[in-house]
Coordinates of C-alpha atoms in Angstrom, one line a residue:
Chain Z
M1149 CA -0.1 -0.1 0.0
Q1150 CA 1.3 3.4 -0.8
K1151 CA 2.2 5.5 2.2
N1152 CA 0.0 8.3 1.1
E1153 CA -3.1 5.6 1.1
R1154 CA -1.9 4.4 4.4
N1155 CA -2.2 8.3 5.7
K1156 CA -5.2 9.1 4.2
I1157 CA -6.8 5.7 6.1
R1158 CA -5.1 6.9 9.2
E1159 CA -6.7 10.4 8.8
Q1160 CA -10.1 9.1 8.2
F1161 CA -10.0 6.9 11.5
F1162 CA -7.6 8.7 13.6
S1163 CA -7.1 12.2 14.5
G1164 CA -3.5 13.6 13.3
S1165 CA -0.3 11.7 13.1
I1166 CA 1.3 9.4 15.9
R1167 CA 4.7 10.0 16.9
P1168 CA 7.0 6.8 16.5
A1169 CA 7.9 7.0 20.2
R1170 CA 4.3 6.7 21.0
I1171 CA 4.0 3.9 18.5
C1172 CA 6.9 2.0 20.4
F1173 CA 5.8 2.7 23.5
V1174 CA 2.5 1.0 22.7
L1175 CA 4.4 -2.1 21.4
V1176 CA 6.3 -2.4 24.6
M1177 CA 3.2 -2.0 26.6
V1178 CA 1.3 -4.7 24.4
L1179 CA 4.2 -7.2 24.8
I1180 CA 4.2 -6.4 28.8
G1181 CA 0.4 -6.9 28.6
F1182 CA 1.2 -10.8 26.4
F1183 CA 3.6 -11.7 29.1
L1184 CA 1.1 -10.9 32.1
I1185 CA -1.5 -13.4 30.5
W1186 CA -2.0 -16.6 28.6
P1187 CA 0.1 -17.7 26.9
G1188 CA 3.1 -15.4 27.6
Y1189 CA 3.0 -16.0 31.4
T1190 CA 3.0 -19.7 31.1
L1191 CA 6.5 -19.4 30.3
F1192 CA 7.2 -18.0 33.9
S1193 CA 4.5 -19.4 36.0
S1194 CA 6.0 -21.8 37.9
A1195 CA 6.8 -21.6 41.6
T1196 CA 10.6 -22.4 41.6
P1197 CA 13.4 -21.1 41.3
L1198 CA 13.1 -18.6 44.0
V1199 CA 14.3 -15.2 42.9
F1200 CA 15.2 -13.0 45.6
G1201 CA 13.2 -15.0 47.6
F1202 CA 9.9 -14.8 45.8
P1203 CA 8.6 -17.8 43.5
L1204 CA 9.5 -17.2 39.9
S1205 CA 5.8 -16.4 39.2
F1206 CA 5.8 -13.8 41.6
A1207 CA 9.0 -12.1 40.5
W1208 CA 7.8 -12.0 37.0
I1209 CA 4.8 -9.9 37.9
I1210 CA 7.0 -7.7 39.9
F1211 CA 9.6 -7.4 36.8
C1212 CA 6.8 -6.8 34.5
T1213 CA 5.5 -3.8 36.6
I1214 CA 9.0 -2.5 36.9
A1215 CA 9.5 -2.8 33.1
G1216 CA 6.2 -0.8 33.0
F1217 CA 7.3 1.9 35.0
I1218 CA 10.5 2.3 32.9
A1219 CA 8.6 2.4 29.7
L1220 CA 6.0 4.9 31.2
L1221 CA 9.1 7.0 32.3
A1222 CA 10.6 6.9 29.0
L1223 CA 7.5 7.8 27.2
Y1224 CA 6.8 10.9 29.5
F1225 CA 10.8 12.1 28.8
S1226 CA 10.4 11.5 25.2
D1227 CA 6.8 13.7 25.0
R1228 CA 8.5 16.3 27.1
K1229 CA 11.1 16.7 24.6
A1230 CA 9.1 16.6 21.7
E1231 CA 6.7 19.1 23.5
G1232 CA 10.0 21.1 23.8
D1233 CA 11.1 20.9 20.6
Q1234 CA 7.4 22.2 19.2
D1235 CA 7.9 25.4 21.4
Chain T
M808 CA -1.6 1.8 79.7
E809 CA -4.1 -1.0 78.8
T810 CA -4.2 -2.4 75.3
G811 CA -7.7 -1.3 74.4
T812 CA -6.8 2.4 75.6
V813 CA -3.6 2.6 73.7
I814 CA -5.5 1.3 70.4
L815 CA -8.5 3.7 71.0
L816 CA -5.6 6.7 71.4
I817 CA -3.9 5.9 68.2
V818 CA -7.3 5.6 66.1
A819 CA -8.4 8.6 67.7
I820 CA -5.1 10.6 66.9
Y821 CA -5.5 9.1 63.1
L822 CA -9.1 10.2 62.4
L823 CA -8.1 13.6 64.0
I824 CA -5.1 14.3 61.5
S825 CA -7.3 13.0 58.6
L826 CA -10.0 15.3 59.5
L827 CA -7.4 18.4 60.0
T828 CA -5.8 17.5 56.7
G829 CA -9.0 16.9 54.8
L830 CA -10.7 20.4 56.0
I831 CA -7.8 22.5 55.6
P832 CA -8.1 23.0 51.7
S833 CA -11.9 24.2 52.3
F834 CA -10.4 27.7 53.1
R835 CA -8.5 27.7 49.9
I836 CA -10.9 26.6 47.1
T837 CA -13.9 28.9 45.7
K838 CA -17.3 28.2 46.5
S839 CA -18.4 27.2 43.2
V840 CA -19.4 23.7 41.6
G841 CA -15.9 23.8 39.9
G842 CA -14.0 24.2 43.4
F843 CA -16.1 21.2 45.0
V844 CA -15.8 19.0 42.2
A845 CA -12.3 19.6 40.6
G846 CA -10.7 21.6 43.1
D847 CA -10.5 24.6 41.0
R848 CA -8.2 22.4 38.6
S849 CA -5.3 23.2 41.0
M850 CA -4.0 19.7 42.2
N851 CA 0.0 19.4 42.1
V852 CA 1.8 16.1 41.2
F853 CA 2.1 15.2 45.1
I854 CA -1.6 15.2 45.8
L855 CA -2.4 13.6 42.5
Y856 CA -0.1 10.9 42.8
F857 CA -1.7 9.7 46.1
V858 CA -5.3 10.5 44.8
I859 CA -4.7 8.3 42.0
G860 CA -2.8 5.8 43.7
A861 CA -4.8 5.6 47.1
S862 CA -8.3 5.8 45.8
I863 CA -8.0 2.5 44.1
F864 CA -6.4 0.8 47.4
S865 CA -9.3 0.4 49.5
S866 CA -10.3 -2.1 51.8
F867 CA -10.6 -4.6 49.0
A868 CA -6.5 -4.2 48.7
F869 CA -6.0 -4.0 52.7
L870 CA -8.4 -7.0 53.6
G871 CA -9.2 -8.8 50.1
G872 CA -5.6 -8.8 48.8
P873 CA -4.0 -10.9 51.8
G874 CA -7.2 -12.8 51.8
W875 CA -6.7 -14.0 48.2
A876 CA -2.9 -14.6 48.6
Y877 CA -4.1 -16.7 51.5
S878 CA -6.6 -18.7 50.2
R879 CA -5.8 -18.6 46.3
G880 CA -2.3 -18.1 46.2
A881 CA -0.7 -17.1 42.7
A882 CA -4.4 -15.9 41.8
A883 CA -3.9 -12.7 43.9
F884 CA -1.0 -11.4 41.5
Y885 CA -3.7 -10.7 38.8
I886 CA -4.2 -7.3 41.3
I887 CA -0.8 -6.3 40.5
A888 CA -0.9 -7.3 36.9
Y889 CA -4.0 -5.3 35.4
G890 CA -2.6 -2.1 37.1
V891 CA 0.5 -1.9 35.1
I892 CA -1.3 -1.9 32.1
G893 CA -4.7 -0.7 33.4
I894 CA -3.2 3.1 34.2
V895 CA -1.6 3.5 30.9
P896 CA -4.9 4.6 28.9
L897 CA -5.1 7.6 31.5
Y898 CA -1.9 8.7 30.2
F899 CA -3.6 9.7 26.8
F900 CA -7.2 9.9 27.8
G901 CA -6.3 12.3 31.0
P902 CA -4.3 15.4 29.3
R903 CA -7.4 15.5 26.5
A904 CA -10.2 15.7 29.1
W905 CA -8.1 18.3 31.0
R906 CA -7.8 20.4 28.2
L907 CA -11.7 20.1 27.0
G908 CA -12.7 20.5 30.6
K909 CA -10.2 23.8 31.0
T910 CA -11.7 25.2 27.8
Y911 CA -15.6 24.6 28.2
G912 CA -16.0 23.9 31.9
Y913 CA -16.5 20.1 32.2
V914 CA -16.0 18.4 35.3
T915 CA -17.2 15.0 35.0
Q916 CA -16.7 11.8 32.7
A917 CA -20.3 12.0 31.6
E918 CA -20.2 15.6 30.6
L919 CA -17.9 14.8 27.9
L920 CA -19.6 11.9 26.7
A921 CA -22.7 13.5 26.8
D922 CA -21.7 16.3 24.7
R923 CA -19.6 14.6 22.1
F924 CA -22.4 12.2 21.6
D925 CA -25.0 15.2 21.8
S926 CA -27.1 12.8 24.4
K927 CA -28.5 13.8 27.5
F928 CA -30.1 10.6 28.0
L929 CA -26.4 9.1 28.0
S930 CA -25.5 11.6 30.7
V931 CA -28.2 10.6 32.8
M932 CA -27.5 6.6 32.3
L933 CA -24.1 7.1 33.3
A934 CA -25.2 8.8 36.3
V935 CA -27.6 6.4 37.3
L936 CA -25.2 3.4 36.4
S937 CA -22.2 5.5 38.6
V938 CA -24.6 5.8 41.6
V939 CA -25.4 2.2 41.5
V940 CA -22.0 1.0 41.5
F941 CA -20.8 3.5 43.7
I942 CA -23.0 2.7 46.6
P943 CA -22.4 -0.9 46.9
Y944 CA -18.5 0.1 46.7
L945 CA -19.0 2.7 49.4
T946 CA -20.8 -0.1 51.8
L947 CA -18.0 -2.1 51.3
Q948 CA -15.8 0.4 52.5
M949 CA -17.4 1.1 55.7
V950 CA -17.8 -2.4 56.2
G951 CA -14.0 -2.7 56.2
A952 CA -13.5 0.0 58.8
G953 CA -16.2 -1.2 61.1
Y954 CA -15.2 -4.8 60.9
V955 CA -11.2 -4.1 61.5
L956 CA -12.0 -2.0 64.4
N957 CA -14.6 -4.6 65.6
V958 CA -12.0 -7.5 65.7
I959 CA -8.8 -5.6 66.5
S960 CA -10.5 -4.2 69.7
E961 CA -11.5 -7.6 70.5
G962 CA -15.2 -6.2 70.4
L963 CA -14.5 -3.0 72.5
I964 CA -15.7 -1.1 69.6
P965 CA -19.2 -2.4 68.0
Y966 CA -19.2 -2.6 64.2
W967 CA -21.5 -0.2 63.9
A968 CA -19.9 2.5 65.7
G969 CA -16.4 1.7 64.2
A970 CA -18.1 2.4 60.6
G971 CA -19.8 5.4 61.9
V972 CA -17.6 7.6 63.3
T973 CA -14.8 6.7 60.7
Y974 CA -17.3 7.7 57.9
V975 CA -18.6 11.0 60.0
V976 CA -15.0 12.3 59.7
V977 CA -14.9 11.4 56.0
L978 CA -18.4 12.9 55.5
I979 CA -17.4 16.3 57.4
Y980 CA -14.4 16.9 55.3
V981 CA -15.8 15.9 51.9
Y982 CA -18.9 18.2 52.8
F983 CA -16.6 21.1 53.3
S984 CA -13.5 20.7 51.2
G985 CA -14.9 18.3 47.9
V986 CA -12.4 16.9 45.9
M987 CA -9.2 19.0 47.5
G988 CA -10.4 17.5 50.8
V989 CA -10.1 14.0 49.5
G990 CA -6.9 14.7 47.9
W991 CA -4.9 16.2 51.3
S992 CA -6.3 13.6 53.3
N993 CA -5.7 10.6 50.8
A994 CA -1.8 12.2 50.5
F995 CA -1.7 11.7 54.5
Q996 CA -3.9 8.2 54.3
G997 CA -1.8 6.9 51.4
M998 CA 1.7 7.6 53.0
F999 CA 0.6 6.0 56.2
M1000 CA -1.2 2.9 54.6
M1001 CA 2.3 2.5 52.4
V1002 CA 4.3 2.3 55.6
M1003 CA 2.2 0.1 57.5
A1004 CA 1.9 -2.1 54.5
W1005 CA 5.7 -2.4 53.9
V1006 CA 6.6 -2.4 57.9
L1007 CA 3.9 -5.6 58.2
G1008 CA 4.7 -7.3 55.2
I1009 CA 8.4 -7.6 55.8
Y1010 CA 7.9 -8.0 59.5
L1011 CA 5.7 -11.2 59.3
P1012 CA 7.6 -13.6 57.1
N1013 CA 10.7 -12.5 59.1
A1014 CA 8.9 -13.0 62.7
I1015 CA 7.2 -16.1 61.6
Y1016 CA 9.7 -17.9 59.3
G1017 CA 12.9 -16.1 59.4
G1018 CA 12.6 -14.5 55.9
I1019 CA 10.8 -13.9 52.7
G1020 CA 12.7 -16.9 51.0
E1021 CA 12.1 -19.2 53.8
M1022 CA 8.4 -18.2 54.1
F1023 CA 7.9 -19.4 50.6
T1024 CA 10.2 -22.5 51.1
A1025 CA 8.1 -23.6 53.8
I1026 CA 5.1 -23.0 51.9
M1027 CA 6.3 -25.4 49.3
D1028 CA 7.7 -27.8 51.8
A1029 CA 4.2 -28.0 53.1
G1030 CA 2.7 -29.3 49.8
H1031 CA 0.9 -26.0 48.8
T1032 CA 3.6 -25.7 45.7
A1033 CA 0.5 -25.6 43.5
M1034 CA -0.8 -22.3 44.9
L1035 CA 2.5 -20.8 44.1
E1036 CA 2.1 -21.7 40.4
A1037 CA 0.2 -19.4 38.2
P1038 CA -2.5 -18.7 37.6
G1039 CA -3.1 -20.0 41.3
L1040 CA -6.2 -21.6 42.8
A1041 CA -10.0 -20.9 42.3
A1042 CA -12.1 -20.2 45.1
D1043 CA -13.1 -23.7 45.8
G1044 CA -9.2 -24.6 46.0
T1045 CA -9.0 -26.2 42.4
R1046 CA -6.3 -24.9 40.1
W1047 CA -7.7 -21.7 38.5
D1048 CA -7.7 -22.1 34.6
W1049 CA -5.6 -19.6 32.5
W1050 CA -9.1 -18.2 30.6
G1051 CA -10.3 -16.7 34.2
F1052 CA -7.0 -15.4 35.1
S1053 CA -6.2 -14.1 31.8
S1054 CA -9.5 -12.5 31.2
A1055 CA -9.8 -10.9 34.6
V1056 CA -6.8 -9.2 34.1
L1057 CA -7.8 -7.9 30.8
V1058 CA -11.2 -6.7 32.0
S1059 CA -9.7 -5.2 35.1
A1060 CA -7.1 -3.3 32.8
V1061 CA -9.6 -2.1 30.4
G1062 CA -12.1 -0.9 33.1
F1063 CA -9.5 0.7 35.4
S1064 CA -8.9 4.0 33.6
V1065 CA -12.5 4.7 32.9
W1066 CA -14.0 4.3 36.7
P1067 CA -15.7 7.7 36.8
H1068 CA -14.2 8.6 39.9
F1069 CA -11.0 8.0 38.8
F1070 CA -11.1 9.2 35.4
M1071 CA -12.7 12.6 36.6
R1072 CA -9.8 13.2 38.7
S1073 CA -7.8 14.6 35.2
F1074 CA -9.9 17.6 35.8
A1075 CA -8.7 18.3 39.0
A1076 CA -4.9 18.4 38.0
R1077 CA -3.1 21.6 37.7
S1078 CA -1.6 20.9 34.4
P1079 CA -1.7 18.0 31.6
D1080 CA 2.3 17.6 32.7
S1081 CA 1.3 17.0 36.4
L1082 CA -1.5 14.6 35.5
K1083 CA 0.9 12.8 33.2
L1084 CA 3.7 12.5 35.7
S1085 CA 1.4 11.2 38.3
V1086 CA 0.3 8.4 36.1
V1087 CA 4.1 7.6 35.3
L1088 CA 4.6 7.2 38.9
Y1089 CA 1.9 5.3 39.7
P1090 CA 3.5 1.7 39.1
T1091 CA 5.6 2.8 42.4
F1092 CA 2.2 2.7 44.2
L1093 CA 1.3 -0.8 42.7
I1094 CA 4.7 -2.0 44.3
F1095 CA 3.1 -1.4 47.7
L1096 CA 0.5 -4.5 47.0
V1097 CA 3.6 -6.8 47.2
P1098 CA 4.1 -6.5 50.8
I1099 CA 0.2 -6.7 51.1
L1100 CA 0.3 -10.2 49.2
L1101 CA 3.3 -11.3 51.5
I1102 CA 1.2 -10.6 54.7
G1103 CA -1.4 -13.0 53.2
F1104 CA 1.4 -15.6 52.4
S1105 CA 2.9 -15.5 55.6
A1106 CA -0.3 -17.1 57.4
V1107 CA -0.4 -20.2 54.9
V1108 CA 1.5 -22.5 57.0
A1109 CA 1.5 -20.8 60.1
F1110 CA -2.2 -20.3 60.7
P1111 CA -3.9 -23.0 58.4
G1112 CA -8.0 -23.2 58.1
V1113 CA -9.0 -19.7 58.7
E1114 CA -12.5 -20.0 57.2
Q1115 CA -13.0 -16.3 56.2
A1116 CA -10.0 -15.4 54.3
D1117 CA -10.6 -11.7 54.4
S1118 CA -10.1 -11.6 57.9
I1119 CA -6.8 -13.1 57.8
L1120 CA -4.9 -10.0 58.6
P1121 CA -6.6 -9.3 61.5
H1122 CA -6.4 -12.8 62.7
V1123 CA -2.6 -13.1 62.2
L1124 CA -2.0 -9.8 64.0
M1125 CA -4.3 -11.1 67.1
Q1126 CA -2.3 -14.3 67.1
L1127 CA 1.1 -12.9 67.3
D1128 CA 0.9 -11.1 70.7
L1129 CA 2.2 -7.7 69.2
P1130 CA 2.6 -4.7 71.3
A1131 CA -0.5 -2.6 71.5
I1132 CA 1.0 0.4 69.5
V1133 CA 1.7 -1.7 66.5
I1134 CA -1.8 -3.3 66.6
G1135 CA -3.1 0.4 66.9
L1136 CA -1.1 1.7 64.1
F1137 CA -2.4 -1.3 61.8
C1138 CA -6.0 -0.3 62.6
A1139 CA -5.3 3.2 61.6
G1140 CA -3.9 1.7 58.4
A1141 CA -7.0 -0.2 57.7
L1142 CA -8.9 2.6 58.2
A1143 CA -6.9 4.7 55.8
A1144 CA -7.3 2.2 53.3
S1145 CA -10.9 2.3 53.7
M1146 CA -11.5 6.1 54.1
S1147 CA -9.0 7.0 51.1
S1148 CA -11.2 5.0 48.6
G1149 CA -14.4 6.2 50.5
D1150 CA -14.2 9.7 50.5
A1151 CA -13.3 9.6 46.7
I1152 CA -16.2 7.2 46.0
L1153 CA -18.5 9.2 47.9
H1154 CA -17.6 12.6 46.4
S1155 CA -17.9 11.2 43.1
A1156 CA -21.2 9.5 43.5
A1157 CA -23.0 12.8 44.7
S1158 CA -21.1 14.9 42.1
I1159 CA -22.1 12.8 39.4
G1160 CA -25.3 12.2 40.6
I1161 CA -26.6 15.8 40.7
R1162 CA -24.5 17.3 37.6
D1163 CA -24.9 14.4 35.2
G1164 CA -28.3 13.4 36.5
V1165 CA -30.6 15.6 38.4
N1166 CA -29.4 18.4 36.5
Q1167 CA -30.1 17.4 33.0
V1168 CA -33.7 16.3 33.7
L1169 CA -34.8 19.4 35.3
K1170 CA -36.3 21.8 32.9
K1171 CA -34.3 24.9 34.1
P1172 CA -30.7 24.3 34.9
L1173 CA -29.5 24.9 38.6
S1174 CA -27.7 27.9 39.6
D1175 CA -24.0 27.1 40.4
K1176 CA -24.6 28.0 44.2
S1177 CA -27.7 25.6 44.3
E1178 CA -26.0 22.8 42.5
R1179 CA -23.0 22.9 44.8
L1180 CA -25.3 22.8 47.8
L1181 CA -27.7 20.1 46.2
I1182 CA -24.0 18.0 45.8
Q1183 CA -23.1 18.6 49.3
I1184 CA -26.4 17.4 50.7
S1185 CA -26.3 14.3 48.4
V1186 CA -23.0 13.5 50.3
L1187 CA -24.8 13.4 53.3
I1188 CA -27.7 11.2 52.1
I1189 CA -25.5 8.8 49.8
G1190 CA -23.5 8.5 53.1
L1191 CA -26.3 7.6 55.3
V1192 CA -27.6 5.2 52.7
A1193 CA -24.4 3.3 52.3
Y1194 CA -24.1 3.2 56.0
L1195 CA -27.6 1.8 56.3
F1196 CA -26.5 -1.0 53.9
A1197 CA -23.2 -1.5 55.8
V1198 CA -24.9 -2.0 59.2
V1199 CA -28.0 -4.1 57.8
I1200 CA -26.7 -6.5 55.3
D1201 CA -23.7 -8.8 55.4
V1202 CA -21.5 -8.7 52.1
S1203 CA -18.4 -10.3 50.9
I1204 CA -15.8 -7.9 50.6
V1205 CA -14.4 -9.0 47.1
A1206 CA -17.3 -10.6 45.3
L1207 CA -19.2 -7.2 44.7
L1208 CA -16.5 -5.1 43.8
L1209 CA -15.5 -8.0 40.9
G1210 CA -19.1 -8.1 39.8
S1211 CA -18.7 -4.2 38.9
Y1212 CA -15.5 -4.1 37.2
G1213 CA -17.2 -5.9 34.2
G1214 CA -19.9 -3.5 33.8
V1215 CA -17.6 -0.3 34.1
A1216 CA -15.2 -1.6 31.8
Q1217 CA -17.8 -1.3 29.1
I1218 CA -17.2 2.6 29.3
F1219 CA -13.9 2.2 27.7
P1220 CA -14.7 1.7 24.0
V1221 CA -17.0 4.9 23.9
I1222 CA -14.2 6.8 25.6
F1223 CA -11.9 5.6 23.2
A1224 CA -14.0 6.3 20.1
M1225 CA -14.8 10.0 21.8
F1226 CA -11.3 10.7 21.5
Y1227 CA -9.8 8.7 18.5
W1228 CA -12.7 8.1 16.0
K1229 CA -14.5 10.4 14.3
R1230 CA -16.9 8.1 12.4
A1231 CA -18.1 7.2 16.1
T1232 CA -21.8 8.4 16.1
K1233 CA -25.0 9.0 19.1
A1234 CA -26.5 5.7 18.1
G1235 CA -23.5 3.5 17.7
A1236 CA -22.2 5.0 21.3
L1237 CA -25.4 4.1 22.9
A1238 CA -26.0 0.8 21.1
G1239 CA -22.4 -0.2 22.2
L1240 CA -22.5 0.8 25.8
F1241 CA -25.8 -0.4 26.7
G1242 CA -25.3 -3.7 24.4
G1243 CA -22.3 -4.4 26.5
I1244 CA -23.7 -3.7 30.0
L1245 CA -26.6 -6.1 28.9
V1246 CA -24.3 -8.9 27.9
N1247 CA -22.3 -8.1 30.9
T1248 CA -25.1 -8.6 33.4
F1249 CA -26.7 -11.4 31.7
F1250 CA -23.5 -13.6 32.0
L1251 CA -23.0 -12.3 35.6
I1252 CA -26.4 -13.8 36.3
F1253 CA -26.2 -16.7 34.2
P1254 CA -22.5 -17.8 34.6
D1255 CA -23.5 -21.4 33.3
L1256 CA -24.4 -20.3 29.9
K1257 CA -21.1 -18.7 29.1
P1258 CA -19.3 -20.6 26.1
F1259 CA -15.9 -20.3 27.6
P1260 CA -15.3 -19.8 31.3
M1261 CA -13.9 -16.3 30.9
H1262 CA -14.7 -13.1 32.9
E1263 CA -18.4 -11.7 31.8
G1264 CA -16.7 -8.5 30.9
M1265 CA -15.0 -9.9 27.8
Y1266 CA -18.3 -10.9 26.3
G1267 CA -20.0 -7.4 26.9
L1268 CA -16.5 -5.5 25.3
A1269 CA -17.2 -7.8 22.3
V1270 CA -20.5 -7.0 21.8
N1271 CA -20.1 -3.4 22.6
I1272 CA -17.1 -3.0 20.1
I1273 CA -19.1 -4.8 17.4
L1274 CA -22.1 -2.7 18.2
L1275 CA -20.0 0.7 18.4
L1276 CA -18.6 0.0 15.2
G1277 CA -21.4 -1.6 13.2
V1278 CA -24.0 1.1 14.2
S1279 CA -22.0 4.1 13.7
L1280 CA -20.9 2.9 10.3
A1281 CA -24.3 2.4 9.0
T1282 CA -25.6 5.8 10.6
K1283 CA -24.8 9.0 9.4
P1284 CA -21.7 11.0 10.6
D1285 CA -22.1 13.3 13.7
D1286 CA -21.7 17.0 13.4
P1287 CA -17.9 17.5 12.4
N1288 CA -17.5 20.7 14.4
R1289 CA -18.5 18.8 17.6
V1290 CA -16.5 15.8 16.7
N1291 CA -13.6 17.6 16.0
K1292 CA -13.6 19.4 19.1
F1293 CA -12.9 16.1 20.9
L1294 CA -10.4 14.7 17.9
H1295 CA -8.2 17.6 18.3
S1296 CA -8.2 17.7 22.1
G1297 CA -4.5 16.2 21.9
K1298 CA -2.8 19.2 20.5
S1299 CA -1.6 21.7 23.6
R1300 CA -3.8 24.5 22.5
L1301 CA -7.2 23.9 21.7

């Protein structure tokens, strides 16, 4: 599909353009979401090994929460930078 | 000093500080509806962070969380799992809602939707839905407060008195200070609750087992390895299925950002930036659930066979022979959890009920002054109704809340369409929203008819999205001026 045509479709359904940083962020969050439910989470669902004293299943959830936090922070700073560039 | 006196004294001091921190802002906000409902759009990151964090961590988290970990093991992880994805939409919706609110004076979620889809009916229905969900939710918070005080004081404080005194304090500061009272008291309650959760969550595994790793090893050695394997156990003690776990995470995540009392805090922010930063910092609040779950796990081997899992936390504390001051502080922590959600719900139920419900059906709109007074009076009435439910009926802390999540999640597709999809029409939005709610309620009442063992909210969402898309595309587009106002709210200047 041509780029123009794609933009047209995007215009028809959504408002304006979307910055690549935001697309990256959404992809990362979808990936985290995938690993928090079936089937992604099944890879880390066992009780052992203990990670820092926590069962793997518990440690994994904590890890995903921290990863989500880092992704949010990165988006926030990228947004600030983009807004700064606009001004 | 006697144990009972110490506990009472600590609880009294805690309530007094809550009351004062809640009352102080009443001198600073304007005497308008905007002041009461949206705090004159003046909340900074500090207050907003606690409002967003604390209003979702309720009696459910403080009592239900350990209860789930104790009886269902890894199933309880879902409470942490959905939060991190669920908060994300607010990062995008919040600043848009804020800009529209600043320019056009909106202070509630239903106002936005009613304007975008040109439907007073939608506003009234959302108001009815909100009040219907909020009253039992508030009742739950009161039950939690009364229950904890009663158990910990070993019957010294009757259940009705515990719930009553706690919520008189909440009523007073919500009545006078509106959302800023909620904000300031939540900051105090949130900090208090976090400290209590971490202290107990680290102390209990250490005191009983000698460490967190030792605790989990003891659970496995006692033959409970299955409960530590995701997705944990179902309510009847058999293994929970992935359908149930995954759909519970998804529905809760979808519904999270559109809870009306939660979403409307966007209007109270000082700037879009402070709102964004509060959302970004939210996962640090989520981590506070880790010690909460550790408390529940600490009781699995040491105190087996507690029938009512929700009461595991007070039960453990009573068995451990702790100093009175620690028990008193825990009591106050549990009250903080209850109050920091209860006040937000109470405030929102009254604001939404009057502004989006009553005001829309009146022939002549209310003046700002009478609307504010009416909202304040509703705070008292709704508080009283919830209290009557709390002392009269017996409810399980978790079940009701879980039931309402599927219904609230149905608001998400229309909110998304409002900001991002210009072809969404009034007919499509109404069909989607009500179709979704109907299907969700149907499967809630008849769970045996579900084709797959998924959360009923998932079926509701599927029907909701199909109707929203199908009916919108089949009907004439909405007025482009109105549509564009919402579509272009992502730009920094409207």
